[in-house]
Coordinates of C-alpha atoms and ligand atoms in Angstrom, one line a residue:
M1 CA -74.0 26.5 1.8
Q2 CA -76.8 23.8 1.9
T3 CA -77.6 23.0 5.8
V4 CA -78.6 18.9 6.2
D5 CA -80.5 17.8 9.0
W6 CA -77.7 15.8 10.3
I7 CA -74.1 15.4 9.5
V8 CA -72.7 12.1 10.8
V9 CA -69.1 11.7 11.2
G10 CA -67.6 8.1 10.7
N11 CA -68.8 5.6 8.6
G12 CA -67.7 2.5 10.5
I13 CA -70.8 0.0 11.7
A14 CA -71.9 2.7 14.2
G15 CA -72.1 5.6 12.0
A16 CA -73.0 3.5 8.7
A17 CA -76.5 2.4 10.8
L18 CA -76.8 5.4 12.4
S19 CA -76.8 7.4 8.9
Y20 CA -79.2 5.0 7.3
E21 CA -81.8 5.0 10.6
L22 CA -81.8 9.1 9.9
V23 CA -82.7 8.9 6.5
K24 CA -85.1 6.3 6.7
Q25 CA -86.9 8.9 9.2
Q26 CA -86.8 11.8 6.4
Q27 CA -84.2 13.6 7.8
S28 CA -81.5 15.0 5.1
V29 CA -78.1 13.2 6.3
L30 CA -74.6 14.1 5.1
L31 CA -72.4 11.0 6.0
I32 CA -68.4 12.1 6.1
D33 CA -65.6 9.3 6.9
A34 CA -62.1 9.6 6.5
A35 CA -62.0 6.1 5.4
S36 CA -59.5 5.5 8.0
S37 CA -57.8 1.9 7.3
D38 CA -58.0 1.1 10.9
S39 CA -61.2 1.6 12.1
G40 CA -62.6 -1.1 14.7
T41 CA -65.2 -2.4 12.0
R42 CA -62.6 -3.2 9.8
Y43 CA -60.3 -6.2 12.1
S44 CA -64.0 -6.6 14.1
Y45 CA -64.8 -10.7 13.8
G46 CA -67.8 -9.8 13.3
G47 CA -70.0 -12.0 15.8
I48 CA -73.0 -11.4 17.3
A49 CA -73.3 -12.2 20.8
Y50 CA -77.3 -12.2 20.7
W51 CA -77.3 -14.6 23.8
S52 CA -75.1 -12.3 26.0
G53 CA -78.1 -10.0 27.5
T54 CA -77.9 -9.2 31.5
D55 CA -80.6 -7.2 32.4
E56 CA -84.3 -6.2 30.6
T57 CA -82.7 -3.3 28.6
T58 CA -79.6 -6.0 26.8
K59 CA -82.0 -8.6 26.8
A60 CA -84.6 -6.6 24.6
L61 CA -81.6 -5.9 22.7
C62 CA -80.0 -8.2 21.9
Q63 CA -83.4 -10.2 20.7
A64 CA -84.4 -7.2 18.8
G65 CA -80.9 -7.3 17.4
I66 CA -80.7 -11.2 16.4
E67 CA -84.2 -10.8 15.0
R68 CA -83.0 -7.8 13.0
H69 CA -79.7 -9.2 11.5
R70 CA -81.6 -11.9 10.2
Q71 CA -83.3 -9.8 7.9
L72 CA -80.7 -6.9 7.3
S73 CA -79.8 -8.0 3.9
D74 CA -83.4 -8.3 2.2
E75 CA -83.9 -5.0 3.8
L76 CA -80.8 -3.4 2.7
G77 CA -81.1 -5.0 -0.5
A78 CA -77.1 -6.4 -0.1
E79 CA -75.3 -9.2 1.7
T80 CA -74.2 -9.0 5.2
E81 CA -72.8 -12.9 5.1
F82 CA -75.3 -13.1 8.1
R83 CA -75.1 -16.9 9.6
E84 CA -75.3 -18.7 12.9
L85 CA -72.4 -20.5 14.1
D86 CA -71.3 -22.4 17.2
L87 CA -69.0 -20.1 19.3
L88 CA -66.8 -21.6 21.3
L89 CA -65.1 -20.3 24.1
T90 CA -62.3 -22.8 25.6
I91 CA -61.1 -23.2 29.0
A92 CA -57.0 -23.4 29.6
P93 CA -56.4 -26.5 31.7
E94 CA -55.1 -24.0 34.5
H95 CA -58.7 -22.6 34.9
D96 CA -61.7 -24.5 37.2
L97 CA -64.2 -25.8 34.5
E98 CA -67.2 -24.9 37.1
Q99 CA -66.0 -21.7 38.4
T100 CA -65.6 -20.6 34.5
A101 CA -69.2 -21.6 33.9
Q102 CA -70.4 -20.0 36.9
Q103 CA -69.7 -16.7 35.0
Y104 CA -71.5 -17.4 32.3
A105 CA -74.9 -18.5 34.4
H106 CA -76.3 -14.9 34.1
Y107 CA -76.9 -14.4 30.8
A108 CA -79.8 -14.8 28.6
I109 CA -79.0 -17.6 26.9
P110 CA -76.4 -19.4 29.2
P111 CA -73.4 -21.0 26.9
Q112 CA -72.8 -24.8 27.9
L113 CA -70.1 -26.1 29.5
I114 CA -68.7 -28.8 27.4
S115 CA -66.3 -31.3 27.4
A116 CA -62.5 -31.1 25.2
A117 CA -63.6 -33.9 23.3
E118 CA -67.0 -32.8 22.9
A119 CA -65.0 -29.1 21.6
C120 CA -63.4 -31.0 19.4
D121 CA -65.8 -33.0 17.9
R122 CA -67.3 -29.1 17.0
E123 CA -64.1 -27.7 15.5
P124 CA -61.7 -30.7 14.1
Q125 CA -59.1 -28.0 14.0
L126 CA -58.3 -27.7 18.4
N127 CA -55.6 -29.3 20.0
R128 CA -57.5 -31.5 22.2
D129 CA -54.7 -31.3 24.9
A130 CA -54.7 -27.5 24.9
I131 CA -58.2 -27.3 26.3
A132 CA -59.9 -28.1 29.6
G133 CA -63.1 -27.9 28.1
A134 CA -65.7 -25.3 26.2
M135 CA -68.2 -22.9 26.6
L136 CA -71.0 -23.7 23.8
V137 CA -73.3 -21.0 22.8
K138 CA -74.9 -20.2 19.2
H139 CA -73.5 -16.8 17.8
G140 CA -74.5 -15.2 15.2
H141 CA -71.7 -13.4 12.4
V142 CA -71.8 -11.1 9.7
H143 CA -69.3 -9.5 7.7
P144 CA -68.4 -6.2 9.4
V145 CA -67.5 -4.5 6.1
K146 CA -69.7 -5.7 3.7
T147 CA -72.3 -5.1 6.4
V148 CA -71.3 -1.3 6.3
E149 CA -71.3 -1.1 2.6
A150 CA -75.1 -2.7 2.8
Y151 CA -75.9 0.2 5.1
N152 CA -74.5 2.3 3.1
Q153 CA -76.1 1.2 -0.3
A154 CA -79.3 1.6 1.6
F155 CA -78.5 5.3 2.3
R156 CA -77.6 6.5 -0.8
R157 CA -80.5 5.1 -2.3
L158 CA -83.0 7.0 0.0
G159 CA -81.1 10.0 -0.9
G160 CA -78.3 10.3 1.8
Q161 CA -75.0 11.9 0.6
H162 CA -72.0 10.3 1.0
I163 CA -68.4 11.9 1.1
V164 CA -65.1 10.7 1.6
A165 CA -63.6 13.5 4.0
S166 CA -61.4 14.1 7.4
V167 CA -63.2 16.2 9.3
S168 CA -60.5 18.4 11.2
G169 CA -62.8 20.4 13.7
L170 CA -66.4 21.6 14.3
V171 CA -67.3 24.6 13.8
R172 CA -68.7 26.3 17.1
V173 CA -71.0 29.5 17.5
G174 CA -70.9 30.2 21.2
E175 CA -72.9 27.7 23.0
Q176 CA -74.1 25.5 19.0
V177 CA -72.2 23.4 17.2
T178 CA -73.1 24.6 13.3
G179 CA -71.1 22.1 11.4
V180 CA -67.9 20.3 10.1
I181 CA -64.5 21.6 8.7
T182 CA -62.8 19.4 6.6
P183 CA -59.3 20.6 4.6
T184 CA -61.3 21.5 1.5
Q185 CA -64.7 23.1 2.6
A186 CA -66.9 23.8 5.7
Y187 CA -70.3 21.7 6.3
A188 CA -73.3 23.2 7.8
A189 CA -76.4 21.1 9.7
R190 CA -78.4 21.3 12.6
Q191 CA -77.1 18.5 14.1
V192 CA -73.5 17.1 14.2
A193 CA -73.1 13.6 15.3
I194 CA -70.2 12.0 16.0
A195 CA -69.0 8.5 15.4
A196 CA -65.6 8.5 14.9
G197 CA -64.4 5.5 17.1
A198 CA -61.8 6.4 19.1
Y199 CA -61.7 9.9 17.4
S200 CA -64.5 10.7 19.0
R201 CA -62.3 12.0 21.4
P202 CA -60.0 14.4 20.1
L203 CA -62.8 15.6 17.8
L204 CA -64.8 16.5 20.9
A205 CA -61.3 17.3 23.2
A206 CA -60.7 20.1 20.3
L207 CA -63.4 22.1 21.8
G208 CA -62.6 21.6 25.1
L209 CA -64.6 18.7 25.6
Q210 CA -63.6 15.9 27.9
V211 CA -66.2 12.8 27.1
P212 CA -66.0 9.5 29.1
L213 CA -65.2 7.7 26.0
Y214 CA -61.8 5.3 25.9
Y215 CA -60.3 2.9 23.4
T216 CA -57.9 -0.2 23.3
H217 CA -55.4 -0.6 20.5
A218 CA -56.1 -3.7 19.2
E219 CA -53.8 -5.9 17.2
I220 CA -54.5 -9.0 15.1
I221 CA -53.1 -10.9 12.5
E222 CA -55.4 -10.8 9.0
T223 CA -54.9 -13.6 6.4
P224 CA -56.1 -14.2 2.8
P225 CA -58.3 -17.1 2.0
V226 CA -56.7 -20.1 3.5
E227 CA -57.6 -24.0 2.5
L228 CA -58.2 -25.1 5.7
T229 CA -61.2 -24.3 7.3
L230 CA -62.5 -23.8 11.3
Q231 CA -66.3 -24.4 11.8
S232 CA -66.6 -21.8 14.7
L233 CA -65.6 -18.9 16.2
I234 CA -63.3 -19.5 18.7
M235 CA -62.8 -17.1 22.0
P236 CA -61.3 -17.5 25.4
A237 CA -64.3 -18.2 28.0
N238 CA -61.9 -16.7 30.4
S239 CA -61.1 -13.1 28.5
Q240 CA -59.5 -10.1 30.2
R241 CA -60.8 -7.4 27.3
F242 CA -63.8 -6.4 29.4
E243 CA -61.6 -6.5 32.6
L244 CA -59.2 -4.3 31.0
E245 CA -61.5 -1.8 29.5
A246 CA -63.7 -1.8 32.7
K247 CA -60.0 -0.9 34.9
V248 CA -58.9 1.7 32.6
S249 CA -62.2 3.8 32.4
Q250 CA -62.4 3.9 36.3
P251 CA -62.8 7.4 37.2
E252 CA -59.7 8.1 39.0
K253 CA -58.3 7.0 35.4
A254 CA -59.7 10.3 33.5
A255 CA -56.9 12.4 34.4
L256 CA -54.3 10.1 32.8
W257 CA -56.3 10.0 29.7
Q258 CA -55.8 13.8 28.8
T259 CA -52.0 13.1 29.1
P260 CA -50.4 11.4 26.0
N261 CA -48.2 8.5 26.4
Q262 CA -49.8 7.0 28.8
V263 CA -49.7 3.2 29.6
L264 CA -52.6 2.8 31.9
A265 CA -52.5 -1.1 32.0
A266 CA -50.3 -3.9 30.9
P267 CA -51.6 -5.6 27.2
I268 CA -53.3 -8.6 27.3
L269 CA -54.0 -11.4 24.8
D270 CA -57.3 -12.9 24.1
A271 CA -56.8 -16.1 21.6
G272 CA -59.5 -16.2 19.4
A273 CA -59.8 -16.6 15.5
I274 CA -62.6 -16.6 12.9
Q275 CA -63.0 -17.9 9.0
F276 CA -65.1 -15.4 6.8
L277 CA -67.5 -17.1 4.1
D278 CA -64.2 -16.1 1.4
G279 CA -61.9 -18.4 3.3
S280 CA -60.0 -15.4 4.9
I281 CA -59.2 -15.6 9.0
R282 CA -58.6 -12.8 12.1
I283 CA -56.3 -14.1 14.0
G284 CA -56.6 -11.9 17.5
Q285 CA -55.9 -10.1 19.6
I286 CA -53.5 -8.5 21.7
S287 CA -55.7 -4.9 23.3
R288 CA -53.4 -2.2 24.6
V289 CA -54.2 1.1 26.5
H290 CA -52.1 3.7 25.6
T291 CA -53.5 7.1 25.7
T292 CA -51.8 8.5 22.5
L293 CA -53.5 7.5 19.4
D294 CA -50.8 6.1 17.2
P295 CA -48.4 4.5 19.9
S296 CA -45.7 2.7 18.4
L297 CA -46.2 -0.7 18.4
P298 CA -44.0 -4.2 18.4
A299 CA -45.4 -5.8 15.3
A300 CA -43.0 -8.3 14.8
E301 CA -42.9 -9.4 18.3
S302 CA -46.7 -9.0 18.4
E303 CA -47.9 -11.2 15.7
A304 CA -45.3 -13.6 17.1
A305 CA -47.3 -13.6 20.3
L306 CA -50.4 -14.0 18.5
R307 CA -49.0 -16.8 16.2
A308 CA -48.0 -18.9 19.4
A309 CA -51.1 -18.9 21.4
I310 CA -53.4 -19.3 18.7
A311 CA -51.1 -22.2 17.1
A312 CA -51.3 -23.8 20.7
Q313 CA -55.3 -24.3 20.5
L314 CA -55.3 -24.4 16.4
P315 CA -52.2 -25.8 15.1
A316 CA -53.1 -25.7 11.8
L317 CA -52.9 -21.8 11.9
A318 CA -49.2 -21.9 13.4
A319 CA -48.1 -20.8 9.1
V320 CA -50.8 -20.0 7.7
P321 CA -50.1 -16.6 5.5
G322 CA -50.6 -13.4 7.2
S323 CA -50.2 -9.9 8.2
W324 CA -50.7 -7.5 11.8
R325 CA -52.8 -5.3 11.9
H326 CA -53.7 -2.6 14.4
C327 CA -56.8 -0.7 15.2
R328 CA -58.4 1.2 18.2
V329 CA -61.6 -0.1 20.0
T330 CA -63.6 2.1 21.7
F331 CA -65.9 1.6 25.0
S332 CA -67.7 3.4 27.7
R333 CA -67.7 3.2 31.9
D334 CA -70.4 1.1 32.3
G335 CA -70.3 -1.0 28.8
L336 CA -73.1 1.3 27.2
P337 CA -72.5 3.5 24.3
L338 CA -72.2 7.3 24.5
I339 CA -75.3 8.4 22.3
G340 CA -77.4 11.7 21.9
P341 CA -76.7 15.2 22.9
V342 CA -73.4 16.4 24.5
P343 CA -75.1 18.0 27.6
G344 CA -74.5 22.2 27.3
I345 CA -74.2 22.5 23.6
E346 CA -76.7 22.6 21.3
G347 CA -76.5 20.9 17.7
L348 CA -73.9 18.0 18.9
Q349 CA -74.8 14.5 19.2
L350 CA -72.4 11.7 20.2
F351 CA -72.8 8.0 18.6
S352 CA -70.0 5.9 20.0
G353 CA -68.6 3.7 22.6
F354 CA -70.3 0.6 20.8
T355 CA -67.4 -2.4 22.4
S356 CA -69.3 -5.0 21.0
P357 CA -71.8 -3.4 18.3
F358 CA -72.9 -6.3 16.4
A359 CA -75.1 -7.5 19.3
M360 CA -77.3 -4.4 20.2
L361 CA -76.0 -1.5 17.8
M362 CA -78.6 -2.2 15.1
P363 CA -82.1 -2.2 17.2
V364 CA -79.8 0.9 19.1
A365 CA -79.6 3.1 15.4
E366 CA -83.2 2.6 14.5
R367 CA -84.6 3.7 18.1
F368 CA -82.5 6.2 18.9
A369 CA -83.1 7.7 15.0
R370 CA -87.0 7.6 16.1
W371 CA -86.1 9.0 19.2
A372 CA -84.5 11.8 17.9
V373 CA -86.9 13.0 16.0
G374 CA -89.8 12.7 18.7
A375 CA -90.7 9.5 19.7
A376 CA -90.2 9.2 23.6
D377 CA -88.2 5.9 24.2
P378 CA -87.5 5.1 27.9
L379 CA -84.5 2.4 26.7
I380 CA -82.7 4.8 24.7
E381 CA -82.7 7.5 27.2
T382 CA -80.8 4.7 29.2
M383 CA -77.5 5.6 26.6
L384 CA -77.7 8.9 26.9
A385 CA -74.5 10.5 27.2
A386 CA -75.9 12.8 29.5
R387 CA -75.7 10.2 32.1
F388 CA -71.8 10.8 32.9
F389 CA -72.2 14.9 33.1
D390 CA -73.5 16.4 36.3
Ligands
LIG1 C1 -59.8 -7.8 16.5 C2 -61.4 -7.3 16.9 C3 -62.7 -8.3 17.2 C4 -63.8 -7.8 17.5 N1 -64.7 -8.5 17.4 C5 -65.9 -8.0 17.7 C6 -67.1 -9.0 17.7 O1 -67.3 -10.3 17.3 N2 -68.7 -8.5 18.0 C7 -68.7 -7.1 17.8 O2 -69.6 -6.9 17.9 N3 -67.6 -6.1 18.5 C8 -66.1 -6.7 18.1 N4 -65.3 -5.7 17.9 C9 -65.6 -4.6 18.1 C10 -66.2 -3.7 17.2 O3 -66.3 -4.6 16.2 C11 -65.3 -2.2 16.8 O4 -64.7 -1.7 18.0 C12 -66.4 -1.6 16.4 O5 -67.2 -1.7 15.0 C13 -66.9 0.0 16.1 O6 -67.5 0.5 15.6 P1 -67.8 2.1 15.3 O7 -68.4 2.7 14.4 O8 -67.9 2.6 16.8 O9 -65.9 2.5 15.1 P2 -65.3 2.3 13.8 O10 -65.1 1.2 13.6 O11 -63.7 2.9 15.1 O12 -65.3 3.4 13.1 C14 -65.0 4.8 13.1 C15 -64.8 5.6 11.8 O13 -65.0 6.6 11.9 C16 -64.2 7.4 10.9 N5 -63.6 8.7 11.5 C17 -62.7 8.9 12.2 N6 -62.0 9.5 12.3 C18 -62.9 10.9 11.2 C19 -62.6 12.0 11.0 N7 -61.9 12.8 12.0 N8 -63.5 12.6 10.1 C20 -64.0 11.5 9.4 N9 -64.2 10.4 10.4 C21 -63.4 9.8 10.9 C22 -63.0 6.5 10.6 O14 -62.8 6.6 9.2 C23 -63.6 5.2 10.9 O15 -64.6 4.6 9.3 C24 -64.4 -6.2 17.2 C25 -62.7 -5.3 17.4 C26 -61.7 -6.3 17.3 C27 -60.6 -4.9 16.8

C-alpha cells in the first residue's frame, strides 16, 4: 500500500484549504471526503469578517485573510466570487443604540452606528419600522462551495489525490495513527489530519480521545435564484450565537457532551440573510445545542420561525420559495481553531473548530502547512490543540 505524507479527512473549507497548502509544500496528500450534504460550509453565508480582529493575532490574521481573498481566484485559477459589500448589523427597537455600538468598539475596524433611515438607504428592502438603527461595516464575501471547488481544482492540478469516501475509522498501532479505514479500503499516511467539522469529534472518540470540539445544529432556509435584490449582508447586531457557543463549551459541560441526547441550551434565532451572485438567498439562522449528531428537528416549525423573523425586517422575503436545511457548525472553547498534533498520539493532527473560517482560515492553513514541514511560527503555536491538554 502506498503511504502518503498526509491524509486530510474532510473537504469543507478547512480540509480544502489545508490539503491545497500541503501540496504547495511538496507534500503528497490524499483528501478524503464523505460528500455529506450537511457540512457547515455548504450552508454558510460566506461572509468574511476581516474587520473583526480583537488582538494582535486575530488582527494580523484578518488582515492577511482579506489580502489573500482578494487574489485567491487568480491564484487558484477558479472563481471564488469574492466581493466586498455592506454588512448591516441591525439593531432591534428593544436594544439600546449606544450600548450596542459599545460592543463593537474594540474591533480592528469598528462598525459604525447609523440611523434606521441610513440603513434603509443602504438596503432598500429593510423595514424602517422594525429597526432602531444598524451598525455598518465593509465585509468580504465569497461563495463557500465555489471556494472549496477552486481549492480542490488547484490541489489536483498540483498532484493531490481526492476521493469520495466516508472514513469509518483510524488505523492505530500502539500510540501511532498510521492511516484511515473506509468501507472499501484502508489508506496509509505518515500524518492524518482530521478536518471533518462536527464529525471530527466522533472520529477521535472512537480512539478513546475526547477533544474539546463542540457543535451547534444550524437551521436555515435556502432559496433558488429569486427576482428581488439584496444589496447587503444582514445580521443582528446583538447576535446570540457566539454567546451560546461560549456558554455550552465551558469545562463543566464536558461530561454532558459525552452523553447522547442532551440539550445543553435553549435554541436561539439570529435573523439574517445574504444573496449570492446567482440570485439565491440564504435565510438564517436557528442554532441548537444537541449532543446527538442527527437529532430529530422540527423542520416545519423552524422554517415558519425563520420566515417570520426575517419577514419582520425584510418583508420582501416573506414568501420567497425555499427549503429548510440543517447543518452543523463546529467551534472550540476560546474562539480559536483546534489545529496540529493530538498530544500522546503520533501521526494524528486536528484541523477543525473554525467557527467563522472565512476571515482567518486562509492564512492559518498556509502558515500551518509551512509549520508542519518545519518552519517556526509562534502564531500557529497559539492555536495548537495541545493548549487544551494537560
Ligand atoms: C447559516 C450559517 C452561516 C454561516 N456564515 C458564516 C459566515 O458568514 N462566515 C464564516 O466565516 N462562517 C460562517 N459560517 C460557519 C462556517 O462557514 C462553517 O461552519 C465552516 O465552513 C466549517 O468548515 P469545516 O471545513 O470546518 O467543516 P464542514 O464544512 O462541516 O466540513 C466537514 C467535511 O467533513 C466531511 N466529513 C465528515 N465526516 C467525514 C468522514 N467520516 N469521512 C470523510 N469525510 C467526512 C464532510 O463531508 C464535510 O465535507 C456559517 C455557518 C452557517 C451554518
